[in-house]
Coordinates of C-alpha atoms in Angstrom, one line a residue:
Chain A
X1352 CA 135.3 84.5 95.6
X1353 CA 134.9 85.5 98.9
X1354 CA 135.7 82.4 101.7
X1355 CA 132.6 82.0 103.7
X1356 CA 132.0 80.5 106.9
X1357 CA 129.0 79.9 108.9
X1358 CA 128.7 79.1 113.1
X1359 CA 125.6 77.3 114.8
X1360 CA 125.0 74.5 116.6
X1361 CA 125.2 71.0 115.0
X1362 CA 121.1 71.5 114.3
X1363 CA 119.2 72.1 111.4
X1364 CA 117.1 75.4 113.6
X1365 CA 117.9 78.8 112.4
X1366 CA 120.4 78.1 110.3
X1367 CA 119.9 75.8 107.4
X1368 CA 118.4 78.9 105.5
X1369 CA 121.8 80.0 105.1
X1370 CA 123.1 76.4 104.4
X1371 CA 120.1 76.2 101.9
X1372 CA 120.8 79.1 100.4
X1373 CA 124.7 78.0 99.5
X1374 CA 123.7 74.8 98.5
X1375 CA 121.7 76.0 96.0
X1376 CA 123.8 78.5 94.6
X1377 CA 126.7 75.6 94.6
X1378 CA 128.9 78.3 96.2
X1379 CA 131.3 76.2 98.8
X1380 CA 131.3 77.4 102.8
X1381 CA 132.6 76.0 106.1
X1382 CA 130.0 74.7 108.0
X1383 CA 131.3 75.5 111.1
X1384 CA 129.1 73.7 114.1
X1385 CA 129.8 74.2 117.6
X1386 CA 129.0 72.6 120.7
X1387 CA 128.1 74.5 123.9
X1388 CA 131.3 74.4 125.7
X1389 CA 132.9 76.5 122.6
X1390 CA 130.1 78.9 122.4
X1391 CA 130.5 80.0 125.3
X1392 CA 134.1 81.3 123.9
X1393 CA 132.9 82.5 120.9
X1394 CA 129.8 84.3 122.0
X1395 CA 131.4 87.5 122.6
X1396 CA 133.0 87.4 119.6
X1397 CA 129.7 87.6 117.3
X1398 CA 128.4 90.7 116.9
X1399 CA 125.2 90.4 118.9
X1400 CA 125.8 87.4 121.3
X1401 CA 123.9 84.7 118.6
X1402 CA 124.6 82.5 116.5
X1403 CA 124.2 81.8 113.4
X1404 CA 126.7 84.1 112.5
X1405 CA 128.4 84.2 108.9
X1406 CA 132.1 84.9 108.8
X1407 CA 132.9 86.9 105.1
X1408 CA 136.9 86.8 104.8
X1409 CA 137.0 86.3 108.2
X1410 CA 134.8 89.6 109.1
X1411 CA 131.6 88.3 111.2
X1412 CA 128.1 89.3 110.7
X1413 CA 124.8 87.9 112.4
X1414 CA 120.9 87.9 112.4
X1415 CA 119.5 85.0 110.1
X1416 CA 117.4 87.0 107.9
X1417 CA 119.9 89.9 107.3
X1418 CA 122.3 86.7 106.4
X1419 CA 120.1 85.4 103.9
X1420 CA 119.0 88.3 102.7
X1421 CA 122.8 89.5 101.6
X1422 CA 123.3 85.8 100.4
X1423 CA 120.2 86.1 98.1
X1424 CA 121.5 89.2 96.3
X1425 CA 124.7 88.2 96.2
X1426 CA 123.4 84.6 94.5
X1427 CA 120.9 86.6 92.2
X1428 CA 118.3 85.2 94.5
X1429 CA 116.3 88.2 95.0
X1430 CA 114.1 88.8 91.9
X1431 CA 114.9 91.8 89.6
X1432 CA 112.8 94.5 90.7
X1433 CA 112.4 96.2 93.9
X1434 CA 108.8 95.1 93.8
X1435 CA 110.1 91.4 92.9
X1436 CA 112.4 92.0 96.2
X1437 CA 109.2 93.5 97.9
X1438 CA 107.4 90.5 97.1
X1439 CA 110.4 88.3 98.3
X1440 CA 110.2 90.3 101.9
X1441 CA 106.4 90.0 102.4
X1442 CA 106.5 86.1 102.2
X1443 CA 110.1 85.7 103.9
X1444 CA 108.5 88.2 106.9
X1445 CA 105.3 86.0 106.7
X1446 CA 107.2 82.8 107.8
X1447 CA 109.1 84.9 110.6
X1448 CA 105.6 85.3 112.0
X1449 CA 105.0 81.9 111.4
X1450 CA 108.1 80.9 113.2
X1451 CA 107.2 83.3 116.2
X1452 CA 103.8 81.7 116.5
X1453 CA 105.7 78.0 116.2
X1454 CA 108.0 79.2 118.9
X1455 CA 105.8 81.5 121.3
X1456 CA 103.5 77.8 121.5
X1457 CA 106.1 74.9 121.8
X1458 CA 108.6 77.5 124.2
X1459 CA 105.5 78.0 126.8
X1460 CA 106.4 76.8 130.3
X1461 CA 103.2 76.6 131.8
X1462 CA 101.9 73.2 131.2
X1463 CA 97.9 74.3 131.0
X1464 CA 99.0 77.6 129.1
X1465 CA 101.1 75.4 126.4
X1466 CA 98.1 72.9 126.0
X1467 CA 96.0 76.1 125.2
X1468 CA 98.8 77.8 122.9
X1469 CA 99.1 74.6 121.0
X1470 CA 95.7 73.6 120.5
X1471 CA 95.3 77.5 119.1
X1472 CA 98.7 76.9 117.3
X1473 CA 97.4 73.6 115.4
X1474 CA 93.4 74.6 115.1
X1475 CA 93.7 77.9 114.0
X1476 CA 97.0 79.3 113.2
X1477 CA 98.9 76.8 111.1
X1478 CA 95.6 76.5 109.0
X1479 CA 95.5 80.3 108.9
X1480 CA 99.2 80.4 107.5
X1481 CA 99.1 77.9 105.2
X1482 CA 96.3 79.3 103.6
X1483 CA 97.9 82.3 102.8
X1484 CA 100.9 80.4 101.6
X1485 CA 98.7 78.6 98.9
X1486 CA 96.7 81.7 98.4
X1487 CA 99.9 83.1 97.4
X1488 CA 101.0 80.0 95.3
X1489 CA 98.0 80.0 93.8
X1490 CA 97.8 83.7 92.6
X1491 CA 101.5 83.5 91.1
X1492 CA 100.8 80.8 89.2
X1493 CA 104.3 79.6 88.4
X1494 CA 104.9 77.1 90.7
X1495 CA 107.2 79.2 92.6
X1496 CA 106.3 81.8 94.8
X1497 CA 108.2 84.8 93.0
X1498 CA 108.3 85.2 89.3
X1499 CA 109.0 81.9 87.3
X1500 CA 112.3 81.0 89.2
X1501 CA 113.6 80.0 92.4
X1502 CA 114.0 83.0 95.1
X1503 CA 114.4 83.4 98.5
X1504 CA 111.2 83.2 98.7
X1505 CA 110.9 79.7 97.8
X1506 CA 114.2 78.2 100.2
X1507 CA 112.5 80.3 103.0
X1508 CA 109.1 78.8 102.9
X1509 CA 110.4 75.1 102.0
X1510 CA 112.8 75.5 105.0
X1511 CA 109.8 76.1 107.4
X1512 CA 107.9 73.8 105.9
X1513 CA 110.2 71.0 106.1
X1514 CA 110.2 71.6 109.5
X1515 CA 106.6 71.6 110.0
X1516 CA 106.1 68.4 108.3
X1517 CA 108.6 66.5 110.4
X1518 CA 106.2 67.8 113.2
X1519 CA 102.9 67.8 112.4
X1520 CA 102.8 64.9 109.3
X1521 CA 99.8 64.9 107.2
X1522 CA 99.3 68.6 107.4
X1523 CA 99.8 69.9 103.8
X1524 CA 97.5 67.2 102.6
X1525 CA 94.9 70.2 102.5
X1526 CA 97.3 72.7 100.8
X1527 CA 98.3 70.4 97.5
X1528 CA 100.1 73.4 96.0
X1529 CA 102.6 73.9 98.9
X1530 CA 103.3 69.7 98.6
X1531 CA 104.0 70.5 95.5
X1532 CA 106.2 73.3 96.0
X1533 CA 108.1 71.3 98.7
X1534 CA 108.6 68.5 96.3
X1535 CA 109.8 71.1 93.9
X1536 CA 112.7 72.7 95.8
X1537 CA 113.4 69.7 97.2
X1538 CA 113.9 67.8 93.5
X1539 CA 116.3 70.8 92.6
X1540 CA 119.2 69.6 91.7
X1541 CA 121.6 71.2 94.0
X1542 CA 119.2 70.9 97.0
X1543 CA 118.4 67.5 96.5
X1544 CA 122.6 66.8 96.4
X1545 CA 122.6 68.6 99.6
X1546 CA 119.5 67.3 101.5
X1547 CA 120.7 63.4 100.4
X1548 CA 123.8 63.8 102.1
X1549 CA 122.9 66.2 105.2
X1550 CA 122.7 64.5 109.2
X1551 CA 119.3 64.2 110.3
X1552 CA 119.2 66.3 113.4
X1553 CA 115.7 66.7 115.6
X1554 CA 115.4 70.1 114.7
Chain B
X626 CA 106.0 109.2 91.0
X627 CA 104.0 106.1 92.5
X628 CA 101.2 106.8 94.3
X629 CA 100.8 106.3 98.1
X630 CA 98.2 104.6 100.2
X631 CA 99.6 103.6 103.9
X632 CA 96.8 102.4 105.7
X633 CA 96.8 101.5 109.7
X634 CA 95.0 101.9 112.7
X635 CA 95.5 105.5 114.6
X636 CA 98.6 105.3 116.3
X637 CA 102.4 105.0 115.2
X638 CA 102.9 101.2 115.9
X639 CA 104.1 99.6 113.1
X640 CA 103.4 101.7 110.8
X641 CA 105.4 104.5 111.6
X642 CA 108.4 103.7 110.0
X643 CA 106.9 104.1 106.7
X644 CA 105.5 107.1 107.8
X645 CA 109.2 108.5 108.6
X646 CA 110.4 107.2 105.6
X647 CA 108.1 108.8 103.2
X648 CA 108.3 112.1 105.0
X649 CA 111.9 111.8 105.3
X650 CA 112.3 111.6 101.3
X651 CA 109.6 114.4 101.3
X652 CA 107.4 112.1 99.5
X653 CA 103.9 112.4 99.8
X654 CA 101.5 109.8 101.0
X655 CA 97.6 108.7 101.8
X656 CA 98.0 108.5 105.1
X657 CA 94.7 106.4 106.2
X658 CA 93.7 105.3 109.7
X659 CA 91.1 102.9 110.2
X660 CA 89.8 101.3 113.0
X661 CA 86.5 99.2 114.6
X662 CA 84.1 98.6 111.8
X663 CA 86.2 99.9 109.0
X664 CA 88.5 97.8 109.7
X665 CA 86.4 94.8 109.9
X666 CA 85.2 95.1 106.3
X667 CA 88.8 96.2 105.2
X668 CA 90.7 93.7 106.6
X669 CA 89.6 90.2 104.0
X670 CA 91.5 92.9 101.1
X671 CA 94.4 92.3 102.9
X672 CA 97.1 89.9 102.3
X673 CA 97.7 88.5 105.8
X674 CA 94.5 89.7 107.3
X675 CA 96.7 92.7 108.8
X676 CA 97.8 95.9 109.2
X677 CA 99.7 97.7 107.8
X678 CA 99.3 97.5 104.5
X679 CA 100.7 100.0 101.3
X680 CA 99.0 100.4 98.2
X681 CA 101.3 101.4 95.1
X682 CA 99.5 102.2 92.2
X683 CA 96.8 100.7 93.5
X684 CA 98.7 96.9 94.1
X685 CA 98.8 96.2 98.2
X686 CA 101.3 95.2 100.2
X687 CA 101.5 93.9 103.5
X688 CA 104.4 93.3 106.2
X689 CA 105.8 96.6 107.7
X690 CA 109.2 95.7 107.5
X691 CA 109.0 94.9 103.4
X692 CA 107.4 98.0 102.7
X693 CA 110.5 99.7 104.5
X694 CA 113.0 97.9 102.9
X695 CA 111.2 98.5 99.2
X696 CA 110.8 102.2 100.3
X697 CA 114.4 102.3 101.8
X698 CA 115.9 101.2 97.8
X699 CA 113.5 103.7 96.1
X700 CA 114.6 106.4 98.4
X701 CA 118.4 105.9 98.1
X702 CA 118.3 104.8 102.2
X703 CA 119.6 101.1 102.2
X704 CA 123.5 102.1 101.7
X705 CA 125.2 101.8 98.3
X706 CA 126.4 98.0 98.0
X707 CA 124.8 94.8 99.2
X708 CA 127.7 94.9 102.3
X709 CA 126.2 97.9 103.4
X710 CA 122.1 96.7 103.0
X711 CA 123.7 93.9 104.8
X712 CA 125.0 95.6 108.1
X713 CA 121.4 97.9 107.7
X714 CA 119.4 94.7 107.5
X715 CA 121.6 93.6 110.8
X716 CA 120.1 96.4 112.7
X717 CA 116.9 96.2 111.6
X718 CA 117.0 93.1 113.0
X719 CA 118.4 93.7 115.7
X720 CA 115.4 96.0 116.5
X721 CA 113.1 93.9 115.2
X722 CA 114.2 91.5 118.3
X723 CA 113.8 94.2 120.4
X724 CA 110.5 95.2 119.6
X725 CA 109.6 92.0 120.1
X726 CA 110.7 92.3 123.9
X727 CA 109.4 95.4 124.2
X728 CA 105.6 94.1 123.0
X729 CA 106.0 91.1 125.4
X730 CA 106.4 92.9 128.5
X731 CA 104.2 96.0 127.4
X732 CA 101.5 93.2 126.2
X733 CA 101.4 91.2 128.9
X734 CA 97.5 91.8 130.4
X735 CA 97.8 90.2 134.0
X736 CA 99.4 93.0 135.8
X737 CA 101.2 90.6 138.1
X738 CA 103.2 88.5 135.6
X739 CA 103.6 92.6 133.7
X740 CA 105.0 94.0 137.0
X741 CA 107.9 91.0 137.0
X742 CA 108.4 91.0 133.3
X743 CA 109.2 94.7 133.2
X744 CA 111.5 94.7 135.9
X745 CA 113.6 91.8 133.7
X746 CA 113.4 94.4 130.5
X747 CA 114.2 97.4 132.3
X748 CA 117.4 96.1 134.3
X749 CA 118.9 92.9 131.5
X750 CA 117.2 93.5 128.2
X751 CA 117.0 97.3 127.9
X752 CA 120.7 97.6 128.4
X753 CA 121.5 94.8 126.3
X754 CA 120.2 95.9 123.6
X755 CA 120.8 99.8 124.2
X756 CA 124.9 98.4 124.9
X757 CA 125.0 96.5 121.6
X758 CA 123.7 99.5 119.4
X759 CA 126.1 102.2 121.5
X760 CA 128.9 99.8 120.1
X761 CA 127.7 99.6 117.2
X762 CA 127.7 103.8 116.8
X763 CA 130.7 104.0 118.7
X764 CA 132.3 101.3 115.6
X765 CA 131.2 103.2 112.6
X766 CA 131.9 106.8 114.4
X767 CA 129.8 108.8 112.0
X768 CA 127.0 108.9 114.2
X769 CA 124.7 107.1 112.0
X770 CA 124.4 103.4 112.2
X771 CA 126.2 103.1 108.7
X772 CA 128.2 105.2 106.3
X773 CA 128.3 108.3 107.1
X774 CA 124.5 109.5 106.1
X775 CA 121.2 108.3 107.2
X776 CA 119.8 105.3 106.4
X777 CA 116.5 102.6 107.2
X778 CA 118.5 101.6 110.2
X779 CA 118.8 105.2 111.6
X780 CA 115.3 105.6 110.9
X781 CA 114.1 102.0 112.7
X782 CA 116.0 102.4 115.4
X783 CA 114.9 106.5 116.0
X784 CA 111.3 105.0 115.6
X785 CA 111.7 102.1 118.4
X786 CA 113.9 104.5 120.9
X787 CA 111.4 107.4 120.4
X788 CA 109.1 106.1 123.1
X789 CA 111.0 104.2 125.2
X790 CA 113.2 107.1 126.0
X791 CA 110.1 109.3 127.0
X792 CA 109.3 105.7 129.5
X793 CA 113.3 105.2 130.5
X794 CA 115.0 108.4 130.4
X795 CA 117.5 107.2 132.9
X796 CA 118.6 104.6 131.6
X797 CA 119.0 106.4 128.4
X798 CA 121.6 108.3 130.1
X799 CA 124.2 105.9 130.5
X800 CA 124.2 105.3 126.7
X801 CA 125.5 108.6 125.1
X802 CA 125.7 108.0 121.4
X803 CA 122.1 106.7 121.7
X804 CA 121.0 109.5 123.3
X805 CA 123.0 111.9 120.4
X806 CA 121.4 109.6 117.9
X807 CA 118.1 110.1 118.9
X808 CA 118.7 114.3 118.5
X809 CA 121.1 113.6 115.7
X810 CA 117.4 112.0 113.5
X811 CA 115.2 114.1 115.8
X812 CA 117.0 117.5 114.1
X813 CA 116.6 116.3 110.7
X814 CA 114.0 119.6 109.6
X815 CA 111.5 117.2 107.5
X816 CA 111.6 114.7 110.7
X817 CA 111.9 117.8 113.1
X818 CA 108.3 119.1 111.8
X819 CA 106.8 116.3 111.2
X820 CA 107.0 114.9 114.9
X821 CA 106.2 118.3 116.2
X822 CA 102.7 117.9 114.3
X823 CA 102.5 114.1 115.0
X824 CA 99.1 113.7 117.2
X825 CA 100.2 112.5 120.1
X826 CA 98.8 108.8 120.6
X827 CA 98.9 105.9 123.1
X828 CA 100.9 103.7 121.0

């Protein structure tokens, strides 16, 4: 078995993808998190200057979604088909452009441009997501959002979700499928061992 | 064989990378352009309300960079073991970040807040980016991104570069095995002819 490590800072952020995606595989890693004064040593040792990285027998790759995309395949997390992987990508590409729209609104330094963004962000766009994310749940009719098992797919959106919860509450009362779905990963077994025992961080 | 439907608005955008995919494996495709009206009444029979979209048989698919992935495994272009889709999916994402700098600044509508923005991409990002994949060619020294034939990530990042270099030619210049990776793809005969006979568009 190959010894993995990952490097972020001590945050949930971009990261607990990858920690998901272990956690549910019940495949062992370092959790390596680092605080600013170190990153500034290991930055030029990561391929592109970022973090999270993943270190694989000590050779270091980066980028999040390349990460969890090697993890899923590895972990038998990427459906059996191309098509079942092309399925996989659409929704895991979807949440990217959730994310950017998340980040492109909250990130905004102009105070009367960021009230904008985020009243646009809140009245329009996280409706306009989430709807698609229950269309999708609703048209695969498993439960899950990939064939009839747990994919990438499914640790992808209930990472984003998660966060989206903690920061808007009250917001998937409209979407009763993706509750469900969030209660759902989260009552796995091996990610509910992992989320009873993991730090709450802010983000 | 499958059959083909890309559709997009007139331009190479984002869909242009499956365009160079499918010619590259000399498969043929519907290659539809739509706009205004068209696209109006087109656009609910998508999944995410966007563009672009490829029909298989008939089922759709959305997300640019799924479709290239999916196409990437069918044509024998995403490596030959997951270590190898891994360092592809690195660059892809890579460029994926650097597309998203590049439609930031070449976005940006008031021409004031454009004029500063550029000069930030031209002299920081530009070469940041255009430095990490001249390491990353000068690392594998095949002169493709990795292994030693083409793959997606050739392809991605030939798409992305092709315009920029036509806008930044000098700075192109002080990033050699980017420049020789541009000619290496551009001299490929399918890709050759098939950007000689590309209608020239505005994006």
């Amino acid at each position: 078995m190959p010894n993995y490590k990952v490097i972020y800072f001590d945050i949930r952020g971009r990261a607990e993808l990858i920690r998901l995606i272990f956690a549910h595989a019940g495949q062992k890693f370092e959790d390596s998190r680092i605080v600013p004064e170190e990153w500034l040593k290991l930055k030029p040792t990561t391929p592109f200057g970022q973090v999270p990285a993943l270190q694989i027998d000590g050779k270091m790759y980066a980028q999040t979604i390349a990460i969890a995309n090697y993890l899923a395949r590895e972990f038998g997390l990427y459906g059996k088909t191309s098509l079942d992987a092309l399925e996989i990508d659409q929704i895991v590409c979807l949440i990217q452009d959730f994310l950017n729209a998340t980040l492109k609104a909250k990130r905004e330094e102009d105070e009367t441009k960021k009230a904008d963004l985020l009243k646009k962000y809140v009245e329009e766009e996280v409706p306009k997501y989430l709807g698609f994310l229950e269309g999708l749940l609703k048209k695969n009719g498993t439960g899950y959002f990939v064939g009839s098992g747990t994919t990438l797919a499914d640790i992808a959106v209930y990472d984003f979700i998660f966060n989206l919860n903690e920061n808007h509450s009250g917001v998937l009362e409209t979407f009763p499928l993706i509750k469900g779905h969030k209660e759902k990963i989260a009552s796995l077994p091996n990610i509910k061992a992992y989320l009873d025992v993991r730090k709450p961080t802010p983000y | 064989m499958p059959n083909y439907k890309l559709t997009y608005f007139d331009g190479r955008g984002r869909a242009e990378i499956i365009r160079l995919i499918l010619t590259y494996a000399g498969q043929k495709f519907d290659d539809n352009r739509v706009g205004g009206e068209v696209w109006a009444k087109f656009k609910p029979s998508t999944p995410f309300g966007q563009l672009p979209v490829l029909e298989i048989d008939g089922n759709m698919y959305a997300q640019s960079t799924a479709i290239a992935n999916h196409l990437a495994r069918e044509f024998g272009l995403y490596g030959r073991s997951n270590l190898d889709a891994f360092e592809i999916d690195q660059v892809v994402c890579l460029m994926q970040d650097f597309w998203s700098a590049v439609t930031k600044v070449y976005g940006e509508k008031d021409e004031a807040k454009k004029a500063e923005l550029m000069g930030k991409f031209t002299q920081e990002e530009v070469p940041k980016f255009l430095g990490l994949l001249e390491k990353l060619l000068k690392q594998n020294s095949s002169g493709c991104f990795v292994g030693s034939d083409i793959t997606l990530a050739d392809l991605f990042v030939y798409d992305l570069l092709w315009n920029l270099k036509s806008k930044l030619a000098d700075v192109f210049e002080k990033y050699p095995l980017v420049n020789g990776h541009q000619d290496k793809v551009g001299s490929v005969p399918q890709i050759k002819a098939y950007v000689a006979a590309r209608k020239p568009t505005t994006f």
